[in-house]
Coordinates of C-alpha atoms and ligand atoms in Angstrom, one line a residue:
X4 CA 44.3 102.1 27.4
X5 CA 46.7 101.4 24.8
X6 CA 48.9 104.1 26.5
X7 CA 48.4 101.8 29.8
X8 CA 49.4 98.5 27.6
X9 CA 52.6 100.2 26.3
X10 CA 53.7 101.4 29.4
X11 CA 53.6 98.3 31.3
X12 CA 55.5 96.2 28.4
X13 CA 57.8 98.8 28.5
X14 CA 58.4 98.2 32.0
X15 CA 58.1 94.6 32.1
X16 CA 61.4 95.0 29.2
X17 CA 63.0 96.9 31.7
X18 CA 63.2 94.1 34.3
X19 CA 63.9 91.7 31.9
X20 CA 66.9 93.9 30.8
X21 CA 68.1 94.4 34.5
X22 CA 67.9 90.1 35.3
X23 CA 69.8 89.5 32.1
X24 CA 72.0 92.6 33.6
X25 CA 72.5 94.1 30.1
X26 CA 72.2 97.3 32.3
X27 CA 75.2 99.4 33.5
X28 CA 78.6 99.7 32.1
X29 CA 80.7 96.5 30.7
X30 CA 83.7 96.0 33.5
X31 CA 86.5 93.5 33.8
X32 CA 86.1 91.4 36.6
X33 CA 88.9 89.7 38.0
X34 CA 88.8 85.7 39.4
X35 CA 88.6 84.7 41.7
X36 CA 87.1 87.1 44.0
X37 CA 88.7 85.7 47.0
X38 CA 91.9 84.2 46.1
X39 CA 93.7 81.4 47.9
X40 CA 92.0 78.8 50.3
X41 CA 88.3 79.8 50.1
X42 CA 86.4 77.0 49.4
X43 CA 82.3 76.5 49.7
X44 CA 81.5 79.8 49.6
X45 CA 78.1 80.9 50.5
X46 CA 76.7 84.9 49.9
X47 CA 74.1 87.2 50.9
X48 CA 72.8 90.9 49.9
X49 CA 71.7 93.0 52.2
X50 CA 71.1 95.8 50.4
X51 CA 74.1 97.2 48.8
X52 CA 76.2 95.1 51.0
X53 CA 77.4 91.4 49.9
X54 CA 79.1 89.1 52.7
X55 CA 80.5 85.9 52.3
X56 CA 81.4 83.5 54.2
X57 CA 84.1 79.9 53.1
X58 CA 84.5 76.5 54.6
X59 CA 87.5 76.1 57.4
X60 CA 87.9 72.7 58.6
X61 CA 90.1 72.0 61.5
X62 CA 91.5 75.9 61.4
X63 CA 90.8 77.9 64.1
X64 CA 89.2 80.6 64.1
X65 CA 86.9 79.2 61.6
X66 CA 84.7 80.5 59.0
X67 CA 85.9 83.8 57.7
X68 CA 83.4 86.7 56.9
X69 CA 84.2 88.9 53.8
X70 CA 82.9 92.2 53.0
X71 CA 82.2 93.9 49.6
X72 CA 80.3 96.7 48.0
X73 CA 81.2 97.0 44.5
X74 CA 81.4 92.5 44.6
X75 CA 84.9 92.6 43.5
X76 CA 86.8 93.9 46.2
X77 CA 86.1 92.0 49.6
X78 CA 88.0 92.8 52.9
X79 CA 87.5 89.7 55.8
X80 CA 85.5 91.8 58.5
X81 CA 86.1 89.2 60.8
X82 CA 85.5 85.4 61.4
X83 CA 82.3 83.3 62.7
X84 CA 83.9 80.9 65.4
X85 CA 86.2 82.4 67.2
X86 CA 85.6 80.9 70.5
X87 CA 86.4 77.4 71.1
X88 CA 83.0 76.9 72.5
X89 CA 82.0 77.4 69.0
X90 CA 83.6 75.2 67.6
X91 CA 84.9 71.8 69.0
X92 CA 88.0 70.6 66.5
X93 CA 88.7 67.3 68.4
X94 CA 91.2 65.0 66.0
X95 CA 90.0 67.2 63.3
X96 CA 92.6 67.6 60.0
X97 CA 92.3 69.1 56.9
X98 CA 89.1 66.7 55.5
X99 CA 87.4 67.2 58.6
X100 CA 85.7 69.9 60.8
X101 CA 83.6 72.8 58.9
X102 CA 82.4 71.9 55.4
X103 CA 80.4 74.4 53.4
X104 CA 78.5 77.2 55.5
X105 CA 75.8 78.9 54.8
X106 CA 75.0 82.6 55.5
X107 CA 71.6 84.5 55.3
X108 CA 69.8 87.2 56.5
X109 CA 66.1 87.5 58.3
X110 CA 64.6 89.7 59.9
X111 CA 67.1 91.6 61.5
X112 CA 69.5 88.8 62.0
X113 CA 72.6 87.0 60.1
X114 CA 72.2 83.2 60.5
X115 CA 75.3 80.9 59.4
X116 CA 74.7 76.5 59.1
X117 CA 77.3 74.3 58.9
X118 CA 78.3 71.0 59.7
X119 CA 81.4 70.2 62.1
X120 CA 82.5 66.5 60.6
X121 CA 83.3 64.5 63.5
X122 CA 82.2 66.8 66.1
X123 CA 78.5 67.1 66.6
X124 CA 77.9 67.8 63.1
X125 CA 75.0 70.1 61.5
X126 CA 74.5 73.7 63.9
X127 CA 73.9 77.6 63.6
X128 CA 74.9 80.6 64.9
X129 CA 73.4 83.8 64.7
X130 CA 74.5 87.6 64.8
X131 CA 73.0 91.0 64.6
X132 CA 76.5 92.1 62.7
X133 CA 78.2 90.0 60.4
X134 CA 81.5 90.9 62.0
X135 CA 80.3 89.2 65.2
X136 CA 80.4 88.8 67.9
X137 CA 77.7 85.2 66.9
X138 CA 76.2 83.2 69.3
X139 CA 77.2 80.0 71.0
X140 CA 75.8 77.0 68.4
X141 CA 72.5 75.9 68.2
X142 CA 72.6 72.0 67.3
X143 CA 70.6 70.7 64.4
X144 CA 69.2 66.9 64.5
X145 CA 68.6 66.5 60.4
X146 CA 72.2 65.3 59.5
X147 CA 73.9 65.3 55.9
X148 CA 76.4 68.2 54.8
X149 CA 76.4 71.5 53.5
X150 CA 73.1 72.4 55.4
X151 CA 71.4 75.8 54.1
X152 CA 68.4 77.8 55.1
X153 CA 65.1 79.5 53.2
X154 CA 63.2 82.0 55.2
X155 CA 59.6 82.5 53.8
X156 CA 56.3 83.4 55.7
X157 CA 57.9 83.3 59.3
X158 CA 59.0 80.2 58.3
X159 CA 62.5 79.1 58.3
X160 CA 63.1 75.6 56.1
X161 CA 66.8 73.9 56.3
X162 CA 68.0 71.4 53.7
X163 CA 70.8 69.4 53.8
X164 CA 72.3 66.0 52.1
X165 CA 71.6 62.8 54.2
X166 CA 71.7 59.8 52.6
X167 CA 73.2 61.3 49.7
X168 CA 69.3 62.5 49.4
X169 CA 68.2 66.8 48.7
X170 CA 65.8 66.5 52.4
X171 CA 63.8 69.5 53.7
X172 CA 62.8 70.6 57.1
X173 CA 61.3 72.6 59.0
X174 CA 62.9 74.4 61.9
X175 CA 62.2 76.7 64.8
X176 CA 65.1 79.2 64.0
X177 CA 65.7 80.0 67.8
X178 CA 65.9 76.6 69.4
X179 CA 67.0 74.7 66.3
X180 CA 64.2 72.1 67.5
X181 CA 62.9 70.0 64.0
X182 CA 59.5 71.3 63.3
X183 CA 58.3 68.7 60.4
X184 CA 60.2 65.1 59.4
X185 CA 62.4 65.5 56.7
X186 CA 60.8 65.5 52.9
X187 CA 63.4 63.6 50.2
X188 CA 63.5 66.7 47.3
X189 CA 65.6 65.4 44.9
X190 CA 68.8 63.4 44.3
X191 CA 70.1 65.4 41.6
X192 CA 70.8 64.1 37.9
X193 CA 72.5 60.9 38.6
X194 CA 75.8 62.8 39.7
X195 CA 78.0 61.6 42.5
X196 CA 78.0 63.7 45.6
X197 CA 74.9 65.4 45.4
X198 CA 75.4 68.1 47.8
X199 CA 75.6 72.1 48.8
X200 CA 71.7 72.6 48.3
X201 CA 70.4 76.0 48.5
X202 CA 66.4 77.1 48.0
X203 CA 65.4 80.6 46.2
X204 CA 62.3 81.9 45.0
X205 CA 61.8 83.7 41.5
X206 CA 58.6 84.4 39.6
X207 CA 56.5 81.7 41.6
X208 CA 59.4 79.0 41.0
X209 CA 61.2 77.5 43.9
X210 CA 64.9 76.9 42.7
X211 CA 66.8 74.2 44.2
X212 CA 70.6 75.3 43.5
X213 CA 72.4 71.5 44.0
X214 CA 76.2 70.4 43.4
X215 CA 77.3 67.0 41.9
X216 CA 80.1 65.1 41.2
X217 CA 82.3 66.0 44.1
X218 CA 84.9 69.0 44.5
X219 CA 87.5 67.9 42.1
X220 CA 87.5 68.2 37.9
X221 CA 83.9 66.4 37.2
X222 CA 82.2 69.4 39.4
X223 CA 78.9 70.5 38.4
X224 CA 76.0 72.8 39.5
X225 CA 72.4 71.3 38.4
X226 CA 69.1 72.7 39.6
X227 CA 65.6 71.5 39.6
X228 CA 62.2 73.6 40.6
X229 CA 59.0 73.6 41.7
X230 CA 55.6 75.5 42.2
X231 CA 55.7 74.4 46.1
X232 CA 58.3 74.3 48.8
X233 CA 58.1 71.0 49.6
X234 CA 57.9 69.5 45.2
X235 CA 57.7 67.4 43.5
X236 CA 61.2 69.4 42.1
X237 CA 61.5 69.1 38.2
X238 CA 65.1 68.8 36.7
X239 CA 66.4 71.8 34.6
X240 CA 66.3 69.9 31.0
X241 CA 69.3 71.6 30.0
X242 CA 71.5 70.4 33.1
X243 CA 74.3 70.9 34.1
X244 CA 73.7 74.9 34.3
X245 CA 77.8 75.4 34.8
X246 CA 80.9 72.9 34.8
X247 CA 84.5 73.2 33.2
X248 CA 84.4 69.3 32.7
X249 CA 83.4 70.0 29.2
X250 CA 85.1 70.4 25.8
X251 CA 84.4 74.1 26.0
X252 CA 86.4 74.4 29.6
X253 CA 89.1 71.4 29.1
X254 CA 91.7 74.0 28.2
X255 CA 90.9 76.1 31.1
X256 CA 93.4 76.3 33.9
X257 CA 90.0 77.2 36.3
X258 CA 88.8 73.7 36.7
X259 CA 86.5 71.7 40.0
X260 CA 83.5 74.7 39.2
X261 CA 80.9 74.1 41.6
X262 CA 78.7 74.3 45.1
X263 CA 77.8 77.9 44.1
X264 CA 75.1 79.7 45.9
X265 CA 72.8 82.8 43.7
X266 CA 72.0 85.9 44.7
X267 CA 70.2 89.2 43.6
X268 CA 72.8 92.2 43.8
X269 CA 71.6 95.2 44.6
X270 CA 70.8 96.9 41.0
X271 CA 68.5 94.0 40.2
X272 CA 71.3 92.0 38.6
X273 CA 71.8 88.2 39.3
X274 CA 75.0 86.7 40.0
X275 CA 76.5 83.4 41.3
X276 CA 79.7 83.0 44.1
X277 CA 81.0 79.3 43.5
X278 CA 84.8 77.4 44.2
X279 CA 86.9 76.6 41.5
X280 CA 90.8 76.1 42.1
X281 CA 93.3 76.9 39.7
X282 CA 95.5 74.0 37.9
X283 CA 99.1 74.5 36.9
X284 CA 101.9 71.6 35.5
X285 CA 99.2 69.5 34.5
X286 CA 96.1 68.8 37.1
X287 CA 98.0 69.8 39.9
X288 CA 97.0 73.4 42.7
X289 CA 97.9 74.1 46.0
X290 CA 96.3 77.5 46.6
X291 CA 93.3 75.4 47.7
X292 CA 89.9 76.0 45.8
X293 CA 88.8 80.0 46.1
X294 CA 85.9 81.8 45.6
X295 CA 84.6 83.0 41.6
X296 CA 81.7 85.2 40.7
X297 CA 80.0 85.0 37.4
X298 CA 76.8 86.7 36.4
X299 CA 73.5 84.8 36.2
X300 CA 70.8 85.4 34.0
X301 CA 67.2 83.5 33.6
X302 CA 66.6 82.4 30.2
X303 CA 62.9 80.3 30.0
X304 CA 62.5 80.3 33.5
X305 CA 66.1 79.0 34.7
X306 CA 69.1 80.6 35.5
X307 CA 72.1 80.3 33.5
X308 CA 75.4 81.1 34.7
X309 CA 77.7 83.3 32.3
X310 CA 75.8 83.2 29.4
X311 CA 76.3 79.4 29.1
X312 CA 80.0 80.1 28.3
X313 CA 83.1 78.8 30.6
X314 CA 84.8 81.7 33.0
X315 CA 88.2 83.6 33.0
X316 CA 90.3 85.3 35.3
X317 CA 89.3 88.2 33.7
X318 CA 85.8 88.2 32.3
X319 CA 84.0 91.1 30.6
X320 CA 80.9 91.9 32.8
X321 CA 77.9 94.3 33.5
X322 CA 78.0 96.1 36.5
X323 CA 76.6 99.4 38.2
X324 CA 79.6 100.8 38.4
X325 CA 83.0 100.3 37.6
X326 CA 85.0 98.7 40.6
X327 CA 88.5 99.5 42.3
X328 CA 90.7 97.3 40.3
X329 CA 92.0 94.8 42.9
X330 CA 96.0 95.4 43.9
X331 CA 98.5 92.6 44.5
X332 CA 99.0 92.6 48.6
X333 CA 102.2 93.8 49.7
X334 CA 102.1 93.8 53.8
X335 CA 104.5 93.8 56.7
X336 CA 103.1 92.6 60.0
X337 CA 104.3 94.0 63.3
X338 CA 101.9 91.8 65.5
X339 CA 101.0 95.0 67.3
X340 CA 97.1 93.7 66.1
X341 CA 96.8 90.4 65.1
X342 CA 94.3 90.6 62.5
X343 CA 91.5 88.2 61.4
X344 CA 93.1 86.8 58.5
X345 CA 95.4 84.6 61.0
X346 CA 94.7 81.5 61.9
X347 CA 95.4 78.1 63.8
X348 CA 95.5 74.5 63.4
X349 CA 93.2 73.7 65.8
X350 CA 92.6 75.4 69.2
X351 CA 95.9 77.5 70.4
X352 CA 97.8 77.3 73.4
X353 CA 97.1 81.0 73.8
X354 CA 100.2 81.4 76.6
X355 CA 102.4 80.6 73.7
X356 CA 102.2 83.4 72.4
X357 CA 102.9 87.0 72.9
X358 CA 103.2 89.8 71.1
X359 CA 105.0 92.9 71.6
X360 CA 106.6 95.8 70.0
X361 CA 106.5 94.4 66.3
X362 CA 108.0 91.3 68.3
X363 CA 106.3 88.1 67.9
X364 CA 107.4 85.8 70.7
X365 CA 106.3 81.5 70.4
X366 CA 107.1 79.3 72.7
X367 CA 107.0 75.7 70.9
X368 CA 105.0 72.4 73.0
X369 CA 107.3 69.7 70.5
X370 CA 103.4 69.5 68.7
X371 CA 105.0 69.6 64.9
X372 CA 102.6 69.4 62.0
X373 CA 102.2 65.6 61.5
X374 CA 99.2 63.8 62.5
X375 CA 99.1 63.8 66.2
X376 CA 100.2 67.5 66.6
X377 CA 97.3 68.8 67.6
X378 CA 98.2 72.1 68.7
X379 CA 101.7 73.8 67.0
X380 CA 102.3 77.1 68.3
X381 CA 102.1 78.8 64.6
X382 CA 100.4 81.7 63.3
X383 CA 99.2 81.0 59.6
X384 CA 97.9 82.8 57.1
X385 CA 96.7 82.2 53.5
X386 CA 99.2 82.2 50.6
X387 CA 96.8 83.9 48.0
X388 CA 98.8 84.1 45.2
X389 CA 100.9 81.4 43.1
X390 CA 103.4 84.5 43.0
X391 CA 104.7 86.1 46.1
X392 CA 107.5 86.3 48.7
X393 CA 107.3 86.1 52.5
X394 CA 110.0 86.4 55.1
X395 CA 110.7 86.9 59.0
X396 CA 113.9 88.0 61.2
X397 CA 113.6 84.8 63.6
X398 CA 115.9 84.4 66.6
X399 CA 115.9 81.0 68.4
X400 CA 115.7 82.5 72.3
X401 CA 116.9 79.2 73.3
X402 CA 117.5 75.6 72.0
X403 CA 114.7 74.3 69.8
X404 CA 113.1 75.0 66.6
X405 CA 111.5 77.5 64.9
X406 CA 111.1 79.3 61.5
X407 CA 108.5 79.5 58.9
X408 CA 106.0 76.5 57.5
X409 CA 104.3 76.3 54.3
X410 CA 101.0 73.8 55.6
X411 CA 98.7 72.0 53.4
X412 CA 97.9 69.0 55.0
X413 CA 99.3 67.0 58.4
X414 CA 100.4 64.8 54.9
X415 CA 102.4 67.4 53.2
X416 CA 103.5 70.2 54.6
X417 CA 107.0 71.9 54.9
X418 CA 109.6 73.8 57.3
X419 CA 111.9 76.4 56.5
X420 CA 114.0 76.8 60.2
X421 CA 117.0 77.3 62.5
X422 CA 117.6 74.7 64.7
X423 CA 119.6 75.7 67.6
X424 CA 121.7 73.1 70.1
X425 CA 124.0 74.9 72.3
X426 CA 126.3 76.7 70.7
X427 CA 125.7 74.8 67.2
X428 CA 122.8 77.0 64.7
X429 CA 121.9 75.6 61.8
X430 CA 118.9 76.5 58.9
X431 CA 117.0 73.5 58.0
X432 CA 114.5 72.5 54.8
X433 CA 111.9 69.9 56.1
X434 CA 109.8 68.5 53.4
X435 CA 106.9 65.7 55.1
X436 CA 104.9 63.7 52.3
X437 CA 102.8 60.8 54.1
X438 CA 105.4 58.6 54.8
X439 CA 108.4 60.7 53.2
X440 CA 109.9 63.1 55.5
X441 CA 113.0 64.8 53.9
X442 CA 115.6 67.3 55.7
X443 CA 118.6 69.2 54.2
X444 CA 120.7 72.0 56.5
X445 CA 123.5 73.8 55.8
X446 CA 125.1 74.9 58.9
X447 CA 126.7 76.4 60.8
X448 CA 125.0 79.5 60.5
X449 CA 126.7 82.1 62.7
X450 CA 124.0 83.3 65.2
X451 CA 120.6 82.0 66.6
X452 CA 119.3 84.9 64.7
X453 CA 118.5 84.5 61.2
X454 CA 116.5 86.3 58.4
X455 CA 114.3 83.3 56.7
X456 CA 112.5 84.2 52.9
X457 CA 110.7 82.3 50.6
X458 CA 109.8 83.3 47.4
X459 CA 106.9 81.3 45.3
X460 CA 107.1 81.0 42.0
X461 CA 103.8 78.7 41.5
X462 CA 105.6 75.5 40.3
X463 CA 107.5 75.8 42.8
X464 CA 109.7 77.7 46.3
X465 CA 112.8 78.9 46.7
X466 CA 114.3 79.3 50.2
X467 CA 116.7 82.0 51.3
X468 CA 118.5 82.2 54.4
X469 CA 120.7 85.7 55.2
X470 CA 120.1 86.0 51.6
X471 CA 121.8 83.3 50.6
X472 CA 119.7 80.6 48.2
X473 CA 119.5 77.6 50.2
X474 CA 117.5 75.1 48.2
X475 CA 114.3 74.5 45.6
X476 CA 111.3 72.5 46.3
X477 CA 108.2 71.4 44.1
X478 CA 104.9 73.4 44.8
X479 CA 103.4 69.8 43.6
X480 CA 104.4 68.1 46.7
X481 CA 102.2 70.3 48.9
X482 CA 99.1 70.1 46.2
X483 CA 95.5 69.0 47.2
X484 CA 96.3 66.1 45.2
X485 CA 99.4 64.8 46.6
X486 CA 98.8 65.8 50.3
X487 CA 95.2 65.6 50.4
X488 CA 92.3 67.3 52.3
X489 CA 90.1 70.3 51.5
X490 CA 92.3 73.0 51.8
X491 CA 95.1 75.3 50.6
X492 CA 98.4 76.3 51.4
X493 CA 98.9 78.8 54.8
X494 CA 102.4 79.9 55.7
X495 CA 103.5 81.9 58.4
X496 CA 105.9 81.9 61.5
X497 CA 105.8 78.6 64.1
X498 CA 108.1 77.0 67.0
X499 CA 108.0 73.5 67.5
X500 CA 110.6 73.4 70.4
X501 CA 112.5 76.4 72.6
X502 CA 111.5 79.8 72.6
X503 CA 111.5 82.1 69.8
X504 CA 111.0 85.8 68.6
X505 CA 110.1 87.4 65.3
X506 CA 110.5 90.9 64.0
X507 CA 107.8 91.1 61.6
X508 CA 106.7 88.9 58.5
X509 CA 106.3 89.9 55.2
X510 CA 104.1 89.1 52.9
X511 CA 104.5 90.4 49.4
X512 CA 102.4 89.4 46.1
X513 CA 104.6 89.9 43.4
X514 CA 105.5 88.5 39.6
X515 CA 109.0 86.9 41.2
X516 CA 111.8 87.3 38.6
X517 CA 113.5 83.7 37.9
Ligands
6LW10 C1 81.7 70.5 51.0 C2 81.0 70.1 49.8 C3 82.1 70.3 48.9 O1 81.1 70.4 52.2 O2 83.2 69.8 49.4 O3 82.8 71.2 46.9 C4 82.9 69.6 50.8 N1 81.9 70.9 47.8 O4 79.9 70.7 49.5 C5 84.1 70.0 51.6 O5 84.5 71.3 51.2

């Protein structure tokens, strides 16, 4: 008997030691996981495979899917709306369109939730494969933001934010149709912006994972929890469970931590995904918020994100095993396949563009990047790192313009070109903030045809043309907090008037000498 009584403590102490993951080997992670725009993000396990998926707005396609197996290396398999039917975008900018997502997994099938602001608001698709093809949307009548599901029982349960209020439902999780009126669960600790709600279940508890204080520096994560689905929900005591607005944290250059959703990796270990952006020349980031990972453990029945401690770019871990360290991108783009990292503001004008042999060829509609330009012909990718160069071989095809943008907002955004009248070519820096719209040229340039680079040196850009430095600009004046929005900086190639081809771009993350 006293065998039996050992054994079983010695057992129970084993999966104590695997949820405080004091297992496996110590590792250096590196944050964020998902560099560059990435905001909301929202993960599930599936065994030993991890997908997330990250907030879009009025981009097109929207909500990327990433892929990892070791959770520090993540590859985008693909993107959830890639059909306009998917996903109307109507007057949608940069603050509006699709907040946080959420994916999980039942039964067989992927499920994401979202909300599209300003057109139709809270829906899911649904997917046998992550990496699509998802269905058309199913329409949700609970409104609020940052909807998420629970799955228990053959139940499926959605929560969401109306009324600034934590509000429960049931749902039929084929037709969408409401199955019970909405319960009020909680409305956090007193917070602003309560909001990103997610349910989990561990040892009997249900867990409701909240965010408060909106997305800028006084984000926090709190939780509450009950013995039943439907509460009453008791705050954690010891709330906030994470934040960097803290002594500990002010120092930090990671700041905004929050709307982070848990999950149970694979070995047994907890961990959390959340946003956080980084800050550089005093509160200022244009990379957009991205995607962090910390490890979770549950200390007197709550979880507690990284030990209690602030997180690093580089943090000392537990994992199974030790993962690929993660390489600075260096890529050249022939637009033989365009991948599903590329995106668009809105919907395209798919015949204005074509693509072939490593020649990319737009044909502009006079939509620039303003408010009101609905649909610029541009290709845009995320910038990921505060470090990096990117260039194109662009040849104006007739008169017009065309070149490369750097996009934060229709607010702030800027356009490194060559503007071709007649027999007159000129390159052209176009800086737009709100009201502000600056342009310096130096011209002529000798040809239509002209090699465009910019190199990023965090702070700030500097512009080549041929070669030749052409001008500086501040990285400030595209930041979230001068331009606005929810998003981060894309560049790539774009044509505003004319016709124009381009052989290649290249994309390079590198320290940039000065
Ligand atoms: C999102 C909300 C938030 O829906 O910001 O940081 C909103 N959290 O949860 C827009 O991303």
């Amino acid at each position: 008997m006293k065998k039996i009584v050992f054994l079983l403590a010695a057992v129970a102490a084993l999966a104590a030691c695997r949820d405080t993951a004091t297992s496996g080997v110590e590792v250096t992670l590196q944050n964020p996981i998902i560099s560059g725009f990435s905001p909301d993000p929202s993960v599930v396990a599936v065994g030993g495979d991890y997908y997330i998926v990250n907030s879009t707005f009025h981009y097109f396609p929207g909500v990327p899917v990433y892929h990892s197996r070791d959770l520090q290396n993540w590859e985008q398999i693909g993107n959830v709306l890639d059909r306009p039917s998917q996903l109307p975008l109507v007057e949608s900018n940069a603050s509006l369109g699709i907040y946080a997502p959420t994916i999980r997994y039942n039964d067989g099938t992927f499920y994401m939730i979202t909300t599209n602001v300003g057109n139709r608001g809270n829906f899911m698709v649904t997917a046998t494969d992550p990496a699509g093809p998802w269905s058309e949307p199913i329409w949700l009548e609970q409104q609020g933001i940052d909807p998420s599901l629970y799955f228990e029982d053959g139940k499926c349960y959605m929560v969401s934010n109306p009324d600034a209020t934590i509000t429960l439902c049931e749902i039929d999780p084929v037709t969408g149709a409401t199955l019970s009126p909405g319960k009020a669960l909680w409305r956090g600790t007193g917070g602003r912006f309560p909001e990103g709600p997610h349910i989990y279940k561990h040892d009997g508890w249900y867990y409701l994972l909240i965010s408060e204080g909106g997305t800028e520096l006084a984000h926090k994560l709190t939780v509450a929890r009950s013995r039943h689905i439907y509460g009453p929900y008791e705050a954690n005591p010891d709330n906030p469970i994470f934040t960097h607005c803290s002594l500990a944290a002010q120092e930090s250059n990671i700041q905004g931590t929050g709307h982070g959703d848990l999950f149970q990796a694979a070995d047994g270990s907890w961990w959390i995904v959340f946003l956080a952006y980084r800050r550089y020349g005093g509160d200022f980031h244009h990379l957009g918020r991205e995607t962090f990972l910390a490890p979770v453990s549950w200390e007197k029945g709550w979880p507690m994100v990284n030990g209690g401690q602030p997180v690093a770019e580089k943090m000392t871990v537990r994992m199974s095993e030790v993962p690929k360290t993660p390489q600075p991108a260096s890529v050249h783009y022939d637009f033989s396949v365009i991948g599903p990292e590329w995106m668009h503001i809105q919907h395209p004008v798919t015949e204005n563009y074509s693509a072939k042999g490593g020649v990319l060829t737009l044909t502009g509609n006079s939509d620039g990047f303003d408010w009101g330009g609905w649909h610029p012909t541009a290709l845009l990718r995320r910038q990921k790192a505060a470090e990096c160069r990117f260039g194109t071989d662009v040849t104006l095809l007739e008169n017009g313009e065309a070149g490369l943008t750097i996009y934060q907002t229709h607010n702030g955004h800027m356009e490194f070109f060559v503007r071709r009248e007649g027999k007159r070519c000129q390159a052209v820096l176009r800086i737009r903030l709100h009201s502000i719209l600056h342009e310096q040229s130096v011209g002529p340039i000798p040809s239509p045809s002209a090699r465009l680079d910019v190199l990023a040196f965090g702070d700030h850009y500097e512009f080549l043309v041929n070669g030749q430095p052409f001008g500086t600009t501040d990285s400030k004046l595209l930041s979230t907090e001068m331009a606005g929005g929810f998003t981060g900086v894309t560049i790539g190639p774009y044509c505003r008037s004319g016709k124009a081809s381009f052989k290649g771009f290249d994309y390079e993350e590198t320290v940039c000498q000065n």
